[in-house]
Each structure stands twice: as C-alpha cells, then as structure tokens.
Short mmCIF file of C-alpha atoms in Angstrom, two decimals:
data_model
loop_
_atom_site.label_atom_id
_atom_site.label_comp_id
_atom_site.label_asym_id
_atom_site.label_seq_id
_atom_site.Cartn_x
_atom_site.Cartn_y
_atom_site.Cartn_z
CA MET A 1 0.00 0.00 0.00
CA ILE A 2 1.45 3.37 -1.05
CA LEU A 3 0.68 6.47 1.00
CA PHE A 4 0.77 10.09 -0.08
CA LEU A 5 0.69 12.25 3.04
CA LEU A 6 1.80 15.69 1.89
CA SER A 7 -1.29 17.08 0.23
CA ALA A 8 -3.36 17.89 3.33
CA SER A 9 -0.65 19.91 5.04
CA ALA A 10 0.25 21.70 1.83
CA LEU A 11 -3.35 22.57 1.13
CA ALA A 12 -3.88 24.03 4.58
CA GLN A 13 -1.66 26.89 3.43
CA GLN A 14 -3.84 27.53 0.36
CA GLY A 15 -7.06 28.27 2.17
CA TYR A 16 -10.12 26.64 3.65
CA GLY A 17 -12.32 24.92 1.08
CA VAL A 18 -9.70 24.84 -1.67
CA PRO A 19 -9.44 21.34 -3.18
CA SER A 20 -6.17 19.45 -3.15
CA THR A 21 -4.09 19.61 -6.30
CA ASP A 22 -2.28 16.41 -5.37
CA PRO A 23 -2.12 14.36 -8.62
CA TYR A 24 -2.47 11.08 -6.75
CA THR A 25 -5.77 11.97 -5.07
CA ASP A 26 -7.10 14.27 -7.79
CA GLY A 27 -8.70 17.23 -6.09
CA TYR A 28 -10.37 16.15 -2.87
CA PRO A 29 -12.96 17.14 -1.85
CA SER A 30 -14.58 16.88 -5.28
CA SER A 31 -17.96 18.45 -6.01
CA SER A 32 -19.74 15.17 -5.19
CA GLU A 33 -17.73 14.87 -1.96
CA ARG A 34 -18.71 18.42 -1.02
CA GLU A 35 -22.34 17.62 -1.78
CA LEU A 36 -22.14 14.52 0.45
CA HIS A 37 -20.69 16.73 3.19
CA LEU A 38 -23.39 19.38 2.71
CA TRP A 39 -26.31 16.91 2.91
CA THR A 40 -24.73 15.53 6.08
CA ASN A 41 -24.84 19.02 7.55
CA ALA A 42 -28.41 19.55 6.34
CA VAL A 43 -29.71 16.56 8.31
CA ARG A 44 -27.59 17.58 11.29
CA VAL A 45 -29.03 21.09 11.54
CA ASP A 46 -32.63 20.00 10.85
CA PRO A 47 -33.23 16.22 11.05
CA GLU A 48 -37.00 16.62 11.36
CA ALA A 49 -37.27 18.51 8.07
CA PHE A 50 -36.53 15.31 6.16
CA LYS A 51 -38.84 12.97 8.10
CA ASP A 52 -41.07 12.47 5.06
CA ILE A 53 -38.00 11.68 2.91
CA TYR A 54 -36.49 8.95 5.09
CA PRO A 55 -37.87 5.51 4.11
CA CYS A 56 -38.00 4.64 7.81
CA SER A 57 -39.88 5.90 10.81
CA TYR A 58 -38.68 9.20 12.27
CA ASP A 59 -40.18 8.00 15.56
CA SER A 60 -37.41 5.39 15.70
CA PHE A 61 -34.79 8.12 16.07
CA THR A 62 -33.40 8.70 19.56
CA GLY A 63 -33.73 12.07 21.26
CA THR A 64 -30.16 12.95 20.34
CA GLU A 65 -30.81 11.98 16.71
CA LYS A 66 -33.85 14.26 16.61
CA SER A 67 -31.92 17.19 18.10
CA PRO A 68 -30.24 19.74 15.80
CA HIS A 69 -26.43 19.67 15.75
CA ASP A 70 -23.80 22.08 14.46
CA PRO A 71 -22.52 21.70 10.90
CA LEU A 72 -19.34 19.68 10.58
CA TYR A 73 -16.32 21.56 9.27
CA LEU A 74 -14.00 20.25 6.58
CA ASP A 75 -10.76 18.61 7.65
CA MET A 76 -8.41 17.85 4.78
CA GLY A 77 -6.79 14.92 6.57
CA LEU A 78 -10.17 13.26 7.04
CA ALA A 79 -11.05 14.11 3.43
CA GLU A 80 -7.88 12.43 2.23
CA ALA A 81 -8.59 9.40 4.41
CA GLY A 82 -12.13 9.15 3.03
CA ARG A 83 -11.04 9.48 -0.60
CA TYR A 84 -8.21 6.99 -0.04
CA HIS A 85 -10.61 4.38 1.35
CA SER A 86 -13.29 4.85 -1.32
CA LEU A 87 -10.65 4.48 -4.04
CA ASP A 88 -9.35 1.32 -2.37
CA MET A 89 -12.84 -0.18 -2.15
CA GLN A 90 -13.57 0.72 -5.77
CA ALA A 91 -10.30 -0.74 -7.06
CA THR A 92 -10.48 -4.01 -5.12
CA GLY A 93 -14.18 -4.58 -4.43
CA ASN A 94 -13.25 -4.94 -0.76
CA PHE A 95 -16.35 -3.38 0.84
CA SER A 96 -15.17 -3.15 4.43
CA HIS A 97 -13.93 -0.71 7.04
CA SER A 98 -10.56 -2.47 6.86
CA SER A 99 -8.37 -1.64 3.87
CA SER A 100 -7.81 -4.27 1.18
CA ASP A 101 -4.42 -5.14 2.72
CA GLY A 102 -6.04 -5.76 6.12
CA THR A 103 -5.14 -2.42 7.73
CA ASP A 104 -7.79 -1.64 10.34
CA PHE A 105 -9.89 1.50 10.25
CA GLY A 106 -8.26 3.22 13.22
CA THR A 107 -4.74 2.78 11.86
CA ARG A 108 -5.73 3.97 8.40
CA VAL A 109 -7.46 7.16 9.56
CA GLY A 110 -4.57 7.78 11.95
CA TRP A 111 -2.22 8.09 8.98
CA PHE A 112 -4.09 11.22 7.95
CA TYR A 113 -5.70 12.62 11.12
CA ASP A 114 -4.31 13.17 14.61
CA SER A 115 -7.33 13.02 16.92
CA GLY A 116 -8.51 10.18 19.14
CA ASN A 117 -12.25 10.68 18.56
CA ILE A 118 -13.04 9.23 15.12
CA GLY A 119 -15.87 7.41 13.34
CA GLU A 120 -16.67 6.11 9.87
CA ASN A 121 -19.63 5.28 7.64
CA ILE A 122 -19.33 3.54 4.28
CA ALA A 123 -21.88 2.75 1.56
CA TYR A 124 -22.11 1.40 -1.95
CA GLY A 125 -24.60 1.69 -4.80
CA TYR A 126 -26.93 4.53 -3.78
CA GLY A 127 -26.37 6.51 -6.96
CA ASP A 128 -25.70 9.95 -5.52
CA PRO A 129 -24.87 11.74 -2.25
CA TYR A 130 -28.49 12.65 -1.48
CA ASN A 131 -29.78 9.08 -1.56
CA THR A 132 -26.74 7.80 0.31
CA ILE A 133 -27.57 10.13 3.20
CA MET A 134 -31.37 10.04 3.20
CA ILE A 135 -32.13 6.46 2.18
CA GLY A 136 -28.99 4.71 3.39
CA TRP A 137 -27.25 6.14 6.41
CA MET A 138 -30.13 8.03 8.06
CA CYS A 139 -32.23 4.86 8.03
CA SER A 140 -29.57 2.76 9.72
CA SER A 141 -29.43 3.30 13.46
CA GLY A 142 -25.65 2.95 13.74
CA HIS A 143 -24.83 5.15 10.76
CA ARG A 144 -27.38 7.71 11.90
CA ALA A 145 -25.79 7.75 15.34
CA ASN A 146 -22.44 8.63 13.75
CA ILE A 147 -24.00 11.47 11.74
CA MET A 148 -25.92 12.85 14.73
CA THR A 149 -23.04 12.69 17.23
CA ASP A 150 -21.10 15.68 18.54
CA TYR A 151 -18.17 15.40 16.17
CA THR A 152 -16.68 18.66 14.90
CA GLU A 153 -15.07 17.71 11.56
CA LEU A 154 -15.79 15.58 8.53
CA GLY A 155 -14.03 14.28 5.45
CA THR A 156 -15.88 12.50 2.66
CA GLY A 157 -14.67 10.20 -0.08
CA VAL A 158 -16.55 9.32 -3.27
CA ALA A 159 -15.14 6.96 -5.90
CA GLY A 160 -17.70 5.74 -8.39
CA ASP A 161 -20.50 4.24 -6.31
CA TYR A 162 -18.41 3.90 -3.13
CA TYR A 163 -18.96 6.45 -0.35
CA THR A 164 -17.02 7.09 2.85
CA GLN A 165 -17.60 9.50 5.74
CA ASP A 166 -14.73 9.94 8.20
CA PHE A 167 -15.68 11.89 11.33
CA GLY A 168 -13.36 13.53 13.85
CA GLY A 169 -13.50 15.49 17.08
CA GLY A 170 -10.44 17.69 16.57
CA ALA A 171 -9.95 21.45 16.44
CA ILE A 172 -11.77 23.17 13.55
CA ASP A 173 -9.53 24.54 10.78
CA SER A 174 -11.63 27.63 9.99
CA SER A 175 -12.91 30.64 11.96
CA GLY A 176 -15.52 31.46 9.31
CA PRO A 177 -19.25 30.76 9.64
CA VAL A 178 -19.48 28.64 6.45
CA ALA A 179 -18.34 25.05 6.89
CA MET A 180 -19.29 23.77 3.43
CA GLY A 181 -20.83 24.87 0.14
CA ALA A 182 -21.86 22.88 -2.92
CA HIS A 183 -24.14 22.62 -5.93
CA THR A 184 -26.70 20.00 -6.90
CA PRO A 185 -27.33 18.08 -9.10
CA GLN A 186 -23.77 17.31 -10.07
CA SER A 187 -24.41 17.59 -13.82
CA ALA A 188 -26.91 20.44 -13.73
CA GLY A 189 -28.56 21.41 -16.99
CA SER A 190 -30.95 24.38 -17.05
CA THR A 191 -31.07 24.94 -13.28
CA ALA A 192 -28.92 24.22 -10.25
CA THR A 193 -29.38 24.59 -6.51
CA LEU A 194 -26.49 26.25 -4.66
CA MET A 195 -26.18 25.46 -0.95
CA ALA A 196 -24.06 26.71 1.94
CA ASP A 197 -24.36 26.13 5.67
CA TRP A 198 -24.04 28.75 8.40
CA LEU A 199 -22.93 28.64 12.05
CA GLU A 200 -22.69 31.96 13.90
CA LEU A 201 -24.18 33.77 16.90
CA ALA A 202 -26.37 35.83 14.58
CA ALA A 203 -28.01 35.42 11.19
CA PRO A 204 -25.82 36.38 8.22
CA ALA A 205 -25.71 40.01 7.19
CA ARG A 206 -25.02 38.62 3.73
CA LEU A 207 -24.71 35.14 2.34
CA ASP A 208 -24.51 35.13 -1.45
CA VAL A 209 -23.42 32.85 -4.23
CA ILE A 210 -21.54 34.52 -7.07
CA MET A 211 -21.99 32.41 -10.19
CA ASP A 212 -21.11 33.40 -13.74
CA ARG A 213 -20.97 37.10 -12.76
CA GLU A 214 -24.39 36.97 -11.06
CA VAL A 215 -24.73 37.74 -7.34
CA VAL A 216 -27.64 35.80 -5.79
CA PRO A 217 -28.60 35.93 -2.08
CA LEU A 218 -29.15 32.57 -0.38
CA SER A 219 -32.26 31.99 1.75
CA LEU A 220 -32.64 29.85 4.85
CA THR A 221 -34.04 26.42 3.88
CA TRP A 222 -33.22 24.07 6.78
CA GLY A 223 -32.48 24.81 10.42
CA VAL A 224 -32.54 28.24 12.04
CA GLU A 225 -30.90 31.51 11.03
CA THR A 226 -27.88 31.02 13.28
CA ARG A 227 -27.39 27.31 12.48
CA GLY A 228 -28.80 26.29 9.16
CA VAL A 229 -28.40 25.57 5.47
CA TYR A 230 -29.14 28.36 3.00
CA THR A 231 -29.94 27.74 -0.67
CA ALA A 232 -30.71 29.45 -3.98
CA GLU A 233 -32.04 27.92 -7.19
CA LEU A 234 -30.45 29.47 -10.27
CA ALA A 235 -31.37 29.37 -13.93
CA LEU A 236 -28.03 28.63 -15.55
CA GLN A 237 -26.54 30.75 -18.28
CA PRO A 238 -25.81 28.97 -21.60
CA VAL A 239 -22.08 28.63 -21.04
CA ASP A 240 -19.76 25.64 -21.06
CA CYS A 241 -18.16 25.89 -17.63
CA HIS A 242 -19.84 27.49 -14.62
CA LEU A 243 -17.72 29.19 -11.94
CA TYR A 244 -19.03 29.98 -8.47
CA HIS A 245 -18.04 30.81 -4.93
CA PHE A 246 -19.85 32.01 -1.81
CA PHE A 247 -19.46 35.37 -0.10
CA TRP A 248 -20.42 35.85 3.55
CA GLU A 249 -20.61 38.79 5.93
CA THR A 250 -21.47 38.75 9.64
CA VAL A 251 -23.42 41.42 11.53
CA ASP A 252 -20.22 42.48 13.30
CA GLY A 253 -18.51 43.27 9.98
CA ARG A 254 -16.38 40.20 9.33
CA SER A 255 -16.48 38.91 5.77
CA GLY A 256 -14.92 36.25 3.61
CA ASN A 257 -15.36 33.70 0.86
CA PHE A 258 -15.90 29.99 0.55
CA PRO A 259 -13.68 28.62 -0.84
CA GLU A 260 -11.17 31.13 0.50
CA GLN A 261 -9.45 31.26 -2.88
CA GLY A 262 -10.65 30.68 -6.43
CA SER A 263 -13.92 29.28 -7.77
CA TYR A 264 -15.62 25.92 -7.93
CA THR A 265 -16.50 24.72 -11.42
CA PHE A 266 -18.93 22.41 -13.17
CA GLY A 267 -20.06 21.91 -16.74
CA ALA A 268 -19.25 19.96 -19.87
CA GLY A 269 -16.63 22.47 -20.98
CA CYS A 270 -14.58 22.64 -17.78
CA THR A 271 -10.96 21.57 -18.28
CA ASP A 272 -9.48 22.13 -14.81
CA GLY A 273 -9.88 18.46 -13.85
CA ILE A 274 -10.55 19.03 -10.14
CA GLY A 275 -13.68 21.21 -10.06
CA TRP A 276 -11.78 24.33 -9.01
CA VAL A 277 -9.80 27.14 -10.64
CA PRO A 278 -7.78 29.96 -9.01
CA GLU A 279 -9.75 32.67 -10.86
CA ARG A 280 -12.89 34.51 -9.79
CA LEU A 281 -15.24 36.23 -12.23
CA ASP A 282 -15.83 39.96 -11.95
CA PRO A 283 -19.62 40.45 -12.06
CA ASP A 284 -19.32 43.81 -13.85
CA GLY A 285 -18.98 45.82 -10.67
CA LEU A 286 -21.92 44.18 -8.88
CA LEU A 287 -19.71 42.94 -6.04
CA GLY A 288 -18.78 46.42 -4.93
CA GLY A 289 -16.37 46.01 -2.05
CA LEU A 290 -16.55 42.22 -1.84
CA PRO A 291 -13.04 40.73 -1.60
CA GLY A 292 -11.64 38.28 -4.08
CA SER A 293 -13.26 39.58 -7.27
CA GLY A 294 -11.63 40.90 -10.41
CA ALA A 295 -10.32 37.85 -12.25
CA ASP A 296 -11.88 36.80 -15.54
CA GLN A 297 -12.13 33.62 -17.53
CA ASP A 298 -13.84 32.61 -20.77
CA GLY A 299 -15.66 29.41 -21.72
CA LEU A 300 -18.43 28.99 -19.16
CA GLY A 301 -21.33 26.57 -19.47
CA GLY A 302 -23.74 23.68 -18.70
CA GLY A 303 -24.45 19.96 -18.90
CA ALA A 304 -27.30 17.46 -18.71
CA SER A 305 -29.33 16.78 -15.58
CA ASP A 306 -28.53 13.42 -14.00
CA GLY A 307 -31.51 13.13 -11.61
CA ARG A 308 -31.26 10.95 -8.50
CA PRO A 309 -31.27 7.29 -9.66
CA LEU A 310 -30.51 4.43 -7.31
CA LEU A 311 -28.10 1.81 -8.58
CA SER A 312 -28.67 -1.90 -8.08
CA ASP A 313 -27.98 -3.57 -4.74
CA PRO A 314 -27.17 -0.53 -2.61
CA ARG A 315 -25.64 -1.49 0.73
CA LEU A 316 -23.77 -0.14 3.73
CA VAL A 317 -21.96 -3.12 5.48
CA GLY A 318 -22.16 -4.99 8.76
CA CYS A 319 -25.46 -5.03 10.67
CA SER A 320 -29.16 -5.09 9.83
CA PRO A 321 -30.95 -1.94 8.66
CA VAL A 322 -33.85 -0.42 10.56
CA GLY A 323 -37.50 0.35 9.83
CA GLY A 324 -39.20 -0.48 6.55
CA VAL A 325 -35.96 -0.55 4.57
CA ALA A 326 -35.03 -3.99 5.88
CA GLY A 327 -38.26 -5.69 4.88
CA LEU A 328 -38.54 -3.87 1.59
CA MET A 329 -35.06 -4.28 0.12
CA GLY A 330 -32.99 -6.46 2.44
CA TRP A 331 -30.08 -4.05 2.27
CA MET A 332 -27.01 -4.67 4.34
CA VAL A 333 -25.86 -2.00 6.69
CA GLY A 334 -22.66 -1.24 8.54
CA LEU A 335 -20.70 1.31 10.47
CA LEU A 336 -17.70 1.84 12.62
CA ALA A 337 -17.50 4.31 15.48
CA VAL A 338 -14.49 4.19 17.77
CA TRP A 339 -12.89 6.26 20.46
CA ARG A 340 -9.13 6.08 20.25
CA ARG A 341 -6.54 7.82 22.36
CA ARG A 342 -3.25 7.94 20.54
CA GLY A 343 -0.02 8.01 22.43
#
C-alpha cells in the first residue's frame, strides 16, 4: 500500500475549502464529496425537516438523533482518508472498514488525522450523495448515530458508487461561519441549486453565491438563522463551464469567501480536472467592495441533468438496517464508530 501524506498539510496553506491539487488523489474534496458533506450538515441542523423523505420511521430516532447539531467543518486529513478508502474499495471490491491489505480503520485514519475521537460510515450503490444520506445512512441506526453525534469535523470520499464518511473530534480549521458549500445536481442542466451552511451567533448580514458574474442571495431552507443551510435555485446561463463561490458577511462586519481562494467549477466544458480554478469572475462591478473579485475567464457553461437514480444492490456493510428498509429491500448496513486515544 502506497501512501501520499503531503497534500493535506500543503493545502492548509492555500485556504479553507480549496481542493487538493495532489495528482495522486485528484482534487479532494470533489464536487460530489462536497455535496455529500453538505447533505450531512443539512440533516444535522434540521433532522426533522426530512422525516417524510427517510424511508424509515422518524419516531425510531433517539432524542439525540432528533436534536439539531452544528454543521461539521471540513478537515483535509479526514477528506484524504475518506477518498483513499473509497478508491481502495472501488479498485479491489473490498467493501469493508478495513483496507484491502487488512489495515484496520483506526490505523488507516490515523495516517491522515491526529485526533482520538473518530468514526466512519461507508456505503455502496446509492447513486448519488443525497440518496446515500437520506435512504442509506439516516435509516440505519448505527450510521445515523455517527452522523448525529457531537463530532466537529468531517471528510468525505466518493469513488464511483463507493462512499465514505470519516468523522473527527479535533480542532476546527476555519474561523468562518461557512463550513461547506456545494451545488446539486452534479451535472446540472438548465437549473442548479447552490447550498451553503451557516454557524454563527447571529443570522448572516449577507450570504450570497456569485456564479457566472451573477450575485444571488441565499435563503434559509433548513435549520434556524444562526445554524442552518441556505440555498438558492439558479437558472443557468448557456455557457460551457460554470464558476461559483460564496461570499459571507457577519453582523459584526467580518467577511470572507468559501472557498477562500478561487472558484468551484462544473459543466461539460470545464478543463481544470478538479472542479476548481484559481480565478474569480468579476460580475461587472456588482460585487462592490466584496473581496476576491476581479479575475476573468472565458468558456463557461452547462451539462445534462442526472436526476437521483438508485443503482442496483445498494448497501452499507455490517449489521441489519432499521424500519421499513429492511423488509422492503434487504439491504445490508454497517458502520464503525471508535474512540481512540493515541499516544
């Protein structure tokens, strides 16, 4: 097994939310990994809002699982660990918390992350991040317990149809109020939904997405103003590669961007390879004093909608699922949550 351990530390110097440019791991977190992270935070801040979406009884949730929790912040070590494991499962078909060479979960995550409080969920075959969260993990008691536990950080790995969540309880790497931002669906056509979470003592003074030179305010969709997920649905311009980032401002005058540098990308004409470029589009003066504007780039544009299909035989690994999912589909479910104190 070959390890590449430099990308997380190097990226920490680039800015929060900026994907890795490590050629071996190819831009983690990807747009699908960010979407998986964002849906995790959506159910954390407002688990009841999705009770009609879960194919299991919301009444089966424990009190803790029904209680809102803070969004989980991105940790690049956990993100690398999650991507590493999903790639290993995809390459070998070894659907397990242990790596294909037998390395146990705790040792593997410890290569990338230095905190004793860690947990992991894995899944296969759910088709997209939304279904993996809502249909898979939130309807498995053990996986749901991991999601609705007081962790502070998260890294996600997506490789084909293999999904990994690695949770941690370490110190958060950002002082900003936005833990994660993403777009959905992944291959948006005429419209896309842009999403960003928020955690602050007060509601945002501003929380906007800047896409293809358009500044669009986000509105609270799940949770409460001080701890929630904000969204905006955009009609996409007829360009080949869409660029976007989020701008935030607090009531006490702090402001910033997510990602801290550059723009996320999606579309059939994007050539960056990792879903991110260092440029930001100048929206013809509309940003005013917002930081990070002024760069320009040509060749923007769309793609075809992919919907939310489930693939055959979706599964999670290890124990029996809960509620109606077990009788209906006989899926297999699994998790790993451990408390480790490293010497």
